Coordinates of C-alpha atoms and ligand atoms in Angstrom, one line a residue:
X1 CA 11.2 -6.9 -33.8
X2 CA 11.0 -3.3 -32.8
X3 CA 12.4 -1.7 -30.0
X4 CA 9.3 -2.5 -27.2
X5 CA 9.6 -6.5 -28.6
X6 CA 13.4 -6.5 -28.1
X7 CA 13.5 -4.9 -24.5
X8 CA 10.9 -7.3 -23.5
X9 CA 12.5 -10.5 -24.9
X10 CA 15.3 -9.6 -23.6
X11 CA 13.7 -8.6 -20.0
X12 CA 12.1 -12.3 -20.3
X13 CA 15.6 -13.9 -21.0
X14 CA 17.3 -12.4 -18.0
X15 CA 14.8 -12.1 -15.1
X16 CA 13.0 -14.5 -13.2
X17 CA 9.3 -14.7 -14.4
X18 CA 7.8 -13.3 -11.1
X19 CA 5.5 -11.2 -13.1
X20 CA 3.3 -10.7 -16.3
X21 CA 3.9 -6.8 -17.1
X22 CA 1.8 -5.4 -19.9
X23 CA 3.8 -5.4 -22.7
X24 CA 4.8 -1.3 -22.7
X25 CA 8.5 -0.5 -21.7
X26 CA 8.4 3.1 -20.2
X27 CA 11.2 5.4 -20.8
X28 CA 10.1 8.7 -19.0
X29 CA 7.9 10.1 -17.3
X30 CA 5.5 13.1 -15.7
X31 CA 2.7 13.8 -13.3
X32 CA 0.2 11.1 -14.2
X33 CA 1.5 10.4 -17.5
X34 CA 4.0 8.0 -19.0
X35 CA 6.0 7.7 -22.5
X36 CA 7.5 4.8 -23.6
X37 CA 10.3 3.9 -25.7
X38 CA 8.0 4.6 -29.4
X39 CA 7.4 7.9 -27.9
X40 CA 3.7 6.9 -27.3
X41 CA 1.7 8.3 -24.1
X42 CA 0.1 6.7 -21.6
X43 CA -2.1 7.6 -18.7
X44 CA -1.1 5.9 -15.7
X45 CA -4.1 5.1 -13.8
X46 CA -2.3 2.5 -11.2
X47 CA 0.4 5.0 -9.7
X48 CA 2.9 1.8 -8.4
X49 CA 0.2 0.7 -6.8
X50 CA 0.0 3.6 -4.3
X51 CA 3.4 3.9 -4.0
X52 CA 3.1 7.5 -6.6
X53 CA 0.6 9.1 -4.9
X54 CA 1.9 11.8 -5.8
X55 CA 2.6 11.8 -9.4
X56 CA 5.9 10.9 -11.3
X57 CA 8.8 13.0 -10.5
X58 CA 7.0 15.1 -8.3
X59 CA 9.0 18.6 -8.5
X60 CA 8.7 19.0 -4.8
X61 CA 10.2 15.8 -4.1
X62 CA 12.6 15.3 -7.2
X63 CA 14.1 18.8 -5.7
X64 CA 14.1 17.4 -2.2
X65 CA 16.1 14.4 -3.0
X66 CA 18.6 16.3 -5.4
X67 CA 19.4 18.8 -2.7
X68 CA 20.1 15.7 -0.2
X69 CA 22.0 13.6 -3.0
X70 CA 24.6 16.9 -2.4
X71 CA 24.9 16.5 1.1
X72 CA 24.8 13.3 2.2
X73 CA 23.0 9.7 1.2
X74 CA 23.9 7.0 3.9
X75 CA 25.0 6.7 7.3
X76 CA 23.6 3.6 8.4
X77 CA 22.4 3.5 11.8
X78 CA 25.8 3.3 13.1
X79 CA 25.7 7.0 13.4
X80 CA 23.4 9.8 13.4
X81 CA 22.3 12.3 10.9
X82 CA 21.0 15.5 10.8
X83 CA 17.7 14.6 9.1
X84 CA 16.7 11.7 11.0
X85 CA 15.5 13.3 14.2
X86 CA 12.7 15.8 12.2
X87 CA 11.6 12.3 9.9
X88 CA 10.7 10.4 13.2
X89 CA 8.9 13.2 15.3
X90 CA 7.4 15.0 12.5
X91 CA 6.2 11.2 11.0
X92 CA 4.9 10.1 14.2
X93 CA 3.0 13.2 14.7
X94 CA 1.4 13.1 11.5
X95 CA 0.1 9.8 12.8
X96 CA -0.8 11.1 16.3
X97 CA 1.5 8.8 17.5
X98 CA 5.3 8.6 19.4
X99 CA 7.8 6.6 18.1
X100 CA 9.0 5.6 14.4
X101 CA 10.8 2.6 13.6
X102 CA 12.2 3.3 9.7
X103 CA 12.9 0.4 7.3
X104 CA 12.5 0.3 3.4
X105 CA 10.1 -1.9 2.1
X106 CA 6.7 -2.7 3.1
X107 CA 7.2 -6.3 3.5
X108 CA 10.5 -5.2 5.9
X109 CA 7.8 -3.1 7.6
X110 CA 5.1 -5.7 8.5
X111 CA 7.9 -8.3 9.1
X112 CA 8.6 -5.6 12.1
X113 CA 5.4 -4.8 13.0
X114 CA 5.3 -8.9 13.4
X115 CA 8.7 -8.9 15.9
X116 CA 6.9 -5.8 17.9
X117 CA 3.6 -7.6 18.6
X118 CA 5.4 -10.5 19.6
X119 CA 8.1 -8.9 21.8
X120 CA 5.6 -6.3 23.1
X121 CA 3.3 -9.7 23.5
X122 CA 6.3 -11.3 26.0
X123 CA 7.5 -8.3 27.5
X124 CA 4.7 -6.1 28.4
X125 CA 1.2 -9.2 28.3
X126 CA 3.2 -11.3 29.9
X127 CA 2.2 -14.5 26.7
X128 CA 4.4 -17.2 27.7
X129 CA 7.1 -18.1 25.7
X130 CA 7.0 -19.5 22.0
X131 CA 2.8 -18.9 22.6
X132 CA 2.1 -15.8 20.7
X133 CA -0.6 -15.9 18.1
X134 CA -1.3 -13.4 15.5
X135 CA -4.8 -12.7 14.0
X136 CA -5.0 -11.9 10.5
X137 CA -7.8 -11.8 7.8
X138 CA -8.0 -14.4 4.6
X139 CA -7.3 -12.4 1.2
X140 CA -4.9 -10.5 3.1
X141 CA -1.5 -9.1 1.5
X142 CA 1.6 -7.6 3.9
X143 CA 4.4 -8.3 1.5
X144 CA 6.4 -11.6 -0.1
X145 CA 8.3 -12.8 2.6
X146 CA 8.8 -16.5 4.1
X147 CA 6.8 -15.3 7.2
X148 CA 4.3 -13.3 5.5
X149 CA 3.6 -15.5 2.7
X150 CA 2.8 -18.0 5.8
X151 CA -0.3 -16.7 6.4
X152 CA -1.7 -15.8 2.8
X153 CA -4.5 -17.5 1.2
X154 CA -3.3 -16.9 -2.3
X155 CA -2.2 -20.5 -3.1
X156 CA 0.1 -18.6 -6.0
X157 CA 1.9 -16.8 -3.3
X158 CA 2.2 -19.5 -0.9
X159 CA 2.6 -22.9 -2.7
X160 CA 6.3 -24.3 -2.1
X161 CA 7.3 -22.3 -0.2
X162 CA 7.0 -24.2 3.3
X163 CA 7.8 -24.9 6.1
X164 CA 5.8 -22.1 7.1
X165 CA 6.0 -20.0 9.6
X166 CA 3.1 -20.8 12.9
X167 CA 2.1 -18.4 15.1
X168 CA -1.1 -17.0 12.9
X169 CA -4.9 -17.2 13.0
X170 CA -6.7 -16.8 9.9
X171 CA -10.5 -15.8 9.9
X172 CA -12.5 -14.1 7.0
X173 CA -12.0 -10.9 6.4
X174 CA -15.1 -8.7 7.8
X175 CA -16.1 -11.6 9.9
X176 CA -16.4 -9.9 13.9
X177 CA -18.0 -13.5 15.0
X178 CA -15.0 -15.2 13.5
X179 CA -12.4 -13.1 15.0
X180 CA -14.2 -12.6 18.6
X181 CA -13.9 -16.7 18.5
X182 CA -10.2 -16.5 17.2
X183 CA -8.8 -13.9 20.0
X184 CA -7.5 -15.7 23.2
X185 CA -5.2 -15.0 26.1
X186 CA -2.1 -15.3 24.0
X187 CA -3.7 -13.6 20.8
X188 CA -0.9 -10.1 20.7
X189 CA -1.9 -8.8 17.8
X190 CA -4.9 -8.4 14.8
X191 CA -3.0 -6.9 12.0
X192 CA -5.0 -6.1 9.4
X193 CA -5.4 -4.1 6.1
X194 CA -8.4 -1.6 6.3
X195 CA -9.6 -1.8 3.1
X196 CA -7.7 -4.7 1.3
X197 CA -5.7 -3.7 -1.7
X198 CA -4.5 -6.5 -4.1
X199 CA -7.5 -8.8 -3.0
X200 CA -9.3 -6.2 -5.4
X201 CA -9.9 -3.0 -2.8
X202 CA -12.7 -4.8 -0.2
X203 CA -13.9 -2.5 2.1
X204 CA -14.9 -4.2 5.3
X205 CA -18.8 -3.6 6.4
X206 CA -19.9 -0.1 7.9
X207 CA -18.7 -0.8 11.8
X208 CA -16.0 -3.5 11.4
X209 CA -12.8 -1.7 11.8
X210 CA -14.4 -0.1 15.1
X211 CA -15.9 -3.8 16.4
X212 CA -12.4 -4.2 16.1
X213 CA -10.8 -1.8 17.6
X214 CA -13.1 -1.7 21.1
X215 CA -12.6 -5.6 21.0
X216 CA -8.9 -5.4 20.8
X217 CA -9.0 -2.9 23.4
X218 CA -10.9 -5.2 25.6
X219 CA -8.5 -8.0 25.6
X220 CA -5.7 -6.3 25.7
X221 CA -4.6 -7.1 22.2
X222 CA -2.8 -4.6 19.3
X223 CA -4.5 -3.5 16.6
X224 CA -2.1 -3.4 13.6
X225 CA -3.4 -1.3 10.4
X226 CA -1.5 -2.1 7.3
X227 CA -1.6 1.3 5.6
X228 CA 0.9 0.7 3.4
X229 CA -1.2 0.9 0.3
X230 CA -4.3 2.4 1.7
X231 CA -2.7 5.3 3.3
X232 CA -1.3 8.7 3.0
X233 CA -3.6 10.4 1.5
X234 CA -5.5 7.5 -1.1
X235 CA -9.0 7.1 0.3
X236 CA -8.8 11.0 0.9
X237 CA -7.7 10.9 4.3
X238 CA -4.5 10.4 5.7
X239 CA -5.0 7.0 6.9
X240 CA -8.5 4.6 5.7
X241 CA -9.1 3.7 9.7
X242 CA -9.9 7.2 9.4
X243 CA -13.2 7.1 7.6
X244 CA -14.3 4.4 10.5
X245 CA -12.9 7.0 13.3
X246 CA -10.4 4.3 14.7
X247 CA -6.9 4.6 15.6
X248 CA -5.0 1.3 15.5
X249 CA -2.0 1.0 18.3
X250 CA 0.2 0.9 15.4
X251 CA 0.5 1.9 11.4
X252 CA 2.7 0.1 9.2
X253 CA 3.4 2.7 6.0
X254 CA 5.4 2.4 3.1
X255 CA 5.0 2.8 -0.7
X256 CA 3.6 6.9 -0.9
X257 CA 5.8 7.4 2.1
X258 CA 9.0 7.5 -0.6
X259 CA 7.3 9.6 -2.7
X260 CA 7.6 7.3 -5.7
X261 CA 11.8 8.7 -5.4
X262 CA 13.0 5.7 -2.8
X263 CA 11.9 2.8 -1.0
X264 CA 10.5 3.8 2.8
X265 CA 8.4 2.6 5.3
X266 CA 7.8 2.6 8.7
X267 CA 5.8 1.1 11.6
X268 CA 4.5 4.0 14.3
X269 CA 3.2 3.7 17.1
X270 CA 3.3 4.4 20.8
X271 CA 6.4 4.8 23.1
X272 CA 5.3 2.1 25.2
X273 CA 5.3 -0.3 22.7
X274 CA 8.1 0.8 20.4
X275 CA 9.7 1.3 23.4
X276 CA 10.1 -2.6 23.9
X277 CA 13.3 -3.0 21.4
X278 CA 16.7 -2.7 23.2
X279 CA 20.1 -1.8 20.6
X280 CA 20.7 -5.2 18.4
X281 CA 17.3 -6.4 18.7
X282 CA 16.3 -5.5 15.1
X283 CA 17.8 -3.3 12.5
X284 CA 18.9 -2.0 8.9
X285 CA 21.1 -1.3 7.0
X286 CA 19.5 1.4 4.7
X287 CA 16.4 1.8 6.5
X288 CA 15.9 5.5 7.8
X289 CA 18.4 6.9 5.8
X290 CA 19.3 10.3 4.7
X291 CA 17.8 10.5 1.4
X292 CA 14.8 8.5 2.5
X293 CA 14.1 11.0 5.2
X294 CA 14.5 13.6 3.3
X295 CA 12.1 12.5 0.6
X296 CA 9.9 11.4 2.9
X297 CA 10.0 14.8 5.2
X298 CA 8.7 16.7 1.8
X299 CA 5.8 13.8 1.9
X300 CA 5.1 14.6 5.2
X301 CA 4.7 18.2 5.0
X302 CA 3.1 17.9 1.7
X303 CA 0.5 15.5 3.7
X304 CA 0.0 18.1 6.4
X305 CA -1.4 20.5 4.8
X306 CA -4.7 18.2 3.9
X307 CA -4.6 19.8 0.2
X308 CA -3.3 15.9 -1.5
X309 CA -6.8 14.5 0.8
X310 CA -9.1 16.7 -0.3
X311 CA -7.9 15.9 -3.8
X312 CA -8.8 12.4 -3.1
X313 CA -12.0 13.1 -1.9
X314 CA -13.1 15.3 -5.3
X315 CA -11.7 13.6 -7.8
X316 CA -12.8 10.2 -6.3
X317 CA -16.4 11.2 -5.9
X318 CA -16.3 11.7 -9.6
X319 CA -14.6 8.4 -10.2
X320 CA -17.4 6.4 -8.8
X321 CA -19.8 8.1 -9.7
X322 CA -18.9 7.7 -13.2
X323 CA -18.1 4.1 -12.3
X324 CA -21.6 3.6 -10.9
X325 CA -22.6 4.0 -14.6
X326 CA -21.0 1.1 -15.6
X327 CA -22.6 -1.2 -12.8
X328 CA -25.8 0.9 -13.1
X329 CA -25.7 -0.8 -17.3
X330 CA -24.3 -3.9 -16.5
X331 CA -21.0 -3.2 -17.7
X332 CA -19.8 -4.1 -14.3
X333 CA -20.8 -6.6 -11.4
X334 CA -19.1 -4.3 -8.9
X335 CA -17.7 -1.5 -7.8
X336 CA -15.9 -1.1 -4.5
X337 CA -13.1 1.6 -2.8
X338 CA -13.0 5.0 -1.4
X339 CA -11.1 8.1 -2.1
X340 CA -9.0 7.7 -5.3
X341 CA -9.3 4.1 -5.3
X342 CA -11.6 1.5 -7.3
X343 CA -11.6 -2.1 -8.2
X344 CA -13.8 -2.5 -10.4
X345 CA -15.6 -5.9 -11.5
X346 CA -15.9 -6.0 -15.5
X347 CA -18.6 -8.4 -16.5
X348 CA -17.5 -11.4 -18.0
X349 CA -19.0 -10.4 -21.5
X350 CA -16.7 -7.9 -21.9
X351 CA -13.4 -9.8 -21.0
X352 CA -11.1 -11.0 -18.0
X353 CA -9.3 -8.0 -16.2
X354 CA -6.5 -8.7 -18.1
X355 CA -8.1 -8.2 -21.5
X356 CA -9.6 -5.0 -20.2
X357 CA -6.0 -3.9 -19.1
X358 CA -4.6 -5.0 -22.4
X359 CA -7.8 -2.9 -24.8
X360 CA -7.1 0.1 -22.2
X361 CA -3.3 0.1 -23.1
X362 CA -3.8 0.4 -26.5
X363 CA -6.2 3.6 -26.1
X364 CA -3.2 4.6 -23.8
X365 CA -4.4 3.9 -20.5
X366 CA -2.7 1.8 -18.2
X367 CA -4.1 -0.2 -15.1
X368 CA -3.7 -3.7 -14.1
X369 CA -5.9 -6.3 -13.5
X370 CA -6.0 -8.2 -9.8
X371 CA -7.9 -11.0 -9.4
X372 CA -10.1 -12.8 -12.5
X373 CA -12.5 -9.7 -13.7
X374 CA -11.1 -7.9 -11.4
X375 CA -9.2 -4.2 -12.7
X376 CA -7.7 -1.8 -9.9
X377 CA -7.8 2.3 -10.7
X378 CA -5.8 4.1 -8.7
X379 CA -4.4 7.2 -10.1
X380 CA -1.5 9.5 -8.6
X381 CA -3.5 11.5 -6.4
X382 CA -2.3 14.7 -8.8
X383 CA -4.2 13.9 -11.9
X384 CA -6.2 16.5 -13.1
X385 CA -10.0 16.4 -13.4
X386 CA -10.1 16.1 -17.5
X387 CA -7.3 13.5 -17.4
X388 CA -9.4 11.4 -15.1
X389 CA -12.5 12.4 -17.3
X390 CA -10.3 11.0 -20.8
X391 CA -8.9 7.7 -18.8
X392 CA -12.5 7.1 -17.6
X393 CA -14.2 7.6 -21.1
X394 CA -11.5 4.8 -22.9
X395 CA -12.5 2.1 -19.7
X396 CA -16.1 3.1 -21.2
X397 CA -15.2 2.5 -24.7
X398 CA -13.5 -0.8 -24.2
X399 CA -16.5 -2.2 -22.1
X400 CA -19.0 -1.4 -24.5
Ligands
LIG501 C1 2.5 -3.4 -1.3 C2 2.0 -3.8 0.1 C3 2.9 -4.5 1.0 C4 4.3 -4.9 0.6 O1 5.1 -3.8 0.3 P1 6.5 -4.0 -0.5 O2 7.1 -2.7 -0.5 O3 6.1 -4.5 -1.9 O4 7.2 -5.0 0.2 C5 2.4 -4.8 2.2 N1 1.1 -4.5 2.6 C6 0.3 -3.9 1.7 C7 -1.1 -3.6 2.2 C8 0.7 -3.6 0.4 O5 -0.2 -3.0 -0.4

């Protein structure tokens, strides 16, 4: 065995099987490249699924976090610190928005936005008790836990897992009929991903996202945008309601927001609604921490100045327009995304999305596959136009 086989077997031994990882063990890495243990390079065309946006050990943010390691690391909430107050305001005004309410992962994050639409739903609607219903959309994923996995429609991420947990409405995803009929008096929230990541990056039609927004207005319900994948900077704008000119009542961000350093994320949104949680109503431990807030503080002001967007925008015009080949010959059945961001639909001819991954890792390319044919692209946000041109050219080698 060499040293890749041995890490892996060993990896397989001692961790639960939750995942089927390509078989490349990393060992460092830079920008939008990876090397791994044999000293062999790899383009990394996934970026942790949105969560390097930025690139690997982005200088900006590697410095940010060293300086804070020297100062302090964790408080907990039990006190204050001297970076906390500039993460909330300067977050929530990124997002146009008032309050923040920090936690870690993005499943801890939807999990809150879930307790603020219901408490807002009591407290401010008036739902009676134990009544509130959630609205969300089928293929949807918000994150692993008991609750979320509740309303999934991935049978691999729900079976066995009951009893699940009630309170949520599920209608197809891009469907206005379906969730006009779904909304009723004690409906508190739609909570919803803009464009939906791991279901293979579905943009809803032209007009949805606003249907949405002007019918949640109208029955006084809150519009939750899951932006934890989609946002910060991906589809070239800050946030994916964006493109649609709508502004949810509340975001739910993680993933770029820790700048690929730590785990943060966040739910902003208004005063009046954050404004429902009194002390001991919800918490954590780690969750708006020093050295989160001062990684994500240098994400923040590297999101401000539009540069990491318009990035987006170039790069990803040239991304699908050199995917558009591939559908244009057949290669592909589909092409969808915006931005930096692509799932692509390999024909089955050429091999299941796995496969593809597989071919593409040994030309030293890595992506993964979501669903079936289904392969995601989405590179750190930093990759540089030949890079992007190279990565592209092996995808069109191994579908040929
Ligand atoms: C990744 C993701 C989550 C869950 O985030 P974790 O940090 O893995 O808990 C939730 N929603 C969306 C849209 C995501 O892409």
């Amino acid at each position: 065995m060499n040293a890749t086989e041995k890490l892996i077997a060993s990896a397989e031994a001692h961790t639960a099987h939750t995942y089927h990882p390509l078989p490349v063990v990393v060992a460092t890495a830079d920008g939008a490249w990876l090397t791994d243990v044999e000293g062999r390079r790899y383009l990394d065309l996934l970026a942790g699924y949105s969560a390097l946006n930025f690139g690997h050990r982005n200088r900006r943010l590697v410095d940010a976090a060293k300086a804070q390691l020297e100062r302090v690391t964790l408080t907990s909430r039990a006190f204050h610190h001297d970076r906390f107050a500039a993460f909330c305001s300067e977050l929530a005004e990124l997002c146009g928005m008032e309050m923040v309410l920090p936690m870690n992962t993005g499943a801890e994050a939807v999990e809150t936005a879930v307790k603020t639409a219901r408490k807002w739903g009591y407290r401010v609607k008036g739902v009676p008790a134990e009544m509130a219903k959630i609205v969300v959309a089928g293929n949807n994923f918000h994150g692993r836990t008991t609750t979320l996995i509740s309303f999934s429609t991935d049978p691999e991420a729900r079976a066995d897992y009951g009893p699940y947990t009630p309170g949520f409405e599920i209608v197809p995803f891009g469907d206005l009929t379906a969730m006009r009929a779904a909304v009723t008096e004690n409906t508190v929230a739609v909570l919803l991903e803009p464009i939906q990541g791991e279901a293979g990056v579905l943009v809803p039609p032209a007009g949805y996202l606003p249907a949405v927004r002007e019918l949640t207005r109208e029955r006084n319900v809150l519009f939750v945008a899951d932006e934890i994948q989609s946002g910060l900077g991906r589809t070239g704008r800050t946030f994916a309601c964006e493109h649609e000119n709508v502004v949810p009542d509340v975001y739910v961000l993680g993933k770029a927001l820790g700048g690929g350093v730590v785990p943060v994320s966040a739910v902003v949104s208004s005063a009046e609604i954050l404004g429902v949680f009194r002390p001991g109503e919800h918490g954590s431990t780690f969750g708006g921490n020093p050295l989160a807030c001062a990684v994500a503080l240098e994400v923040i002001a590297m999101l401000r100045t539009g540069e990491y967007q318009a990035r987006a925008t170039e790069l990803g015009a040239r991304l699908h327009r050199e995917l558009r080949k591939l559908t244009a010959s057949g290669r592909a059945t589909a092409v969808r995304g915006h931005g930096l961001w692509a799932g692509v639909d390999i024909a089955p001819a050429h091999g299941t999305g796995r496969e593809i991954s597989e071919k593409l890792m040994h030309r030293g390319v890595l992506v993964k596959d979501t669903h079936g044919p289904t392969i995601r692209i989405a590179p750190p946000l930093v990759i540089s136009e030949d890079d992007l041109d190279w990565g592209l050219a092996q995808l069109d080698a191994v579908v040929r």
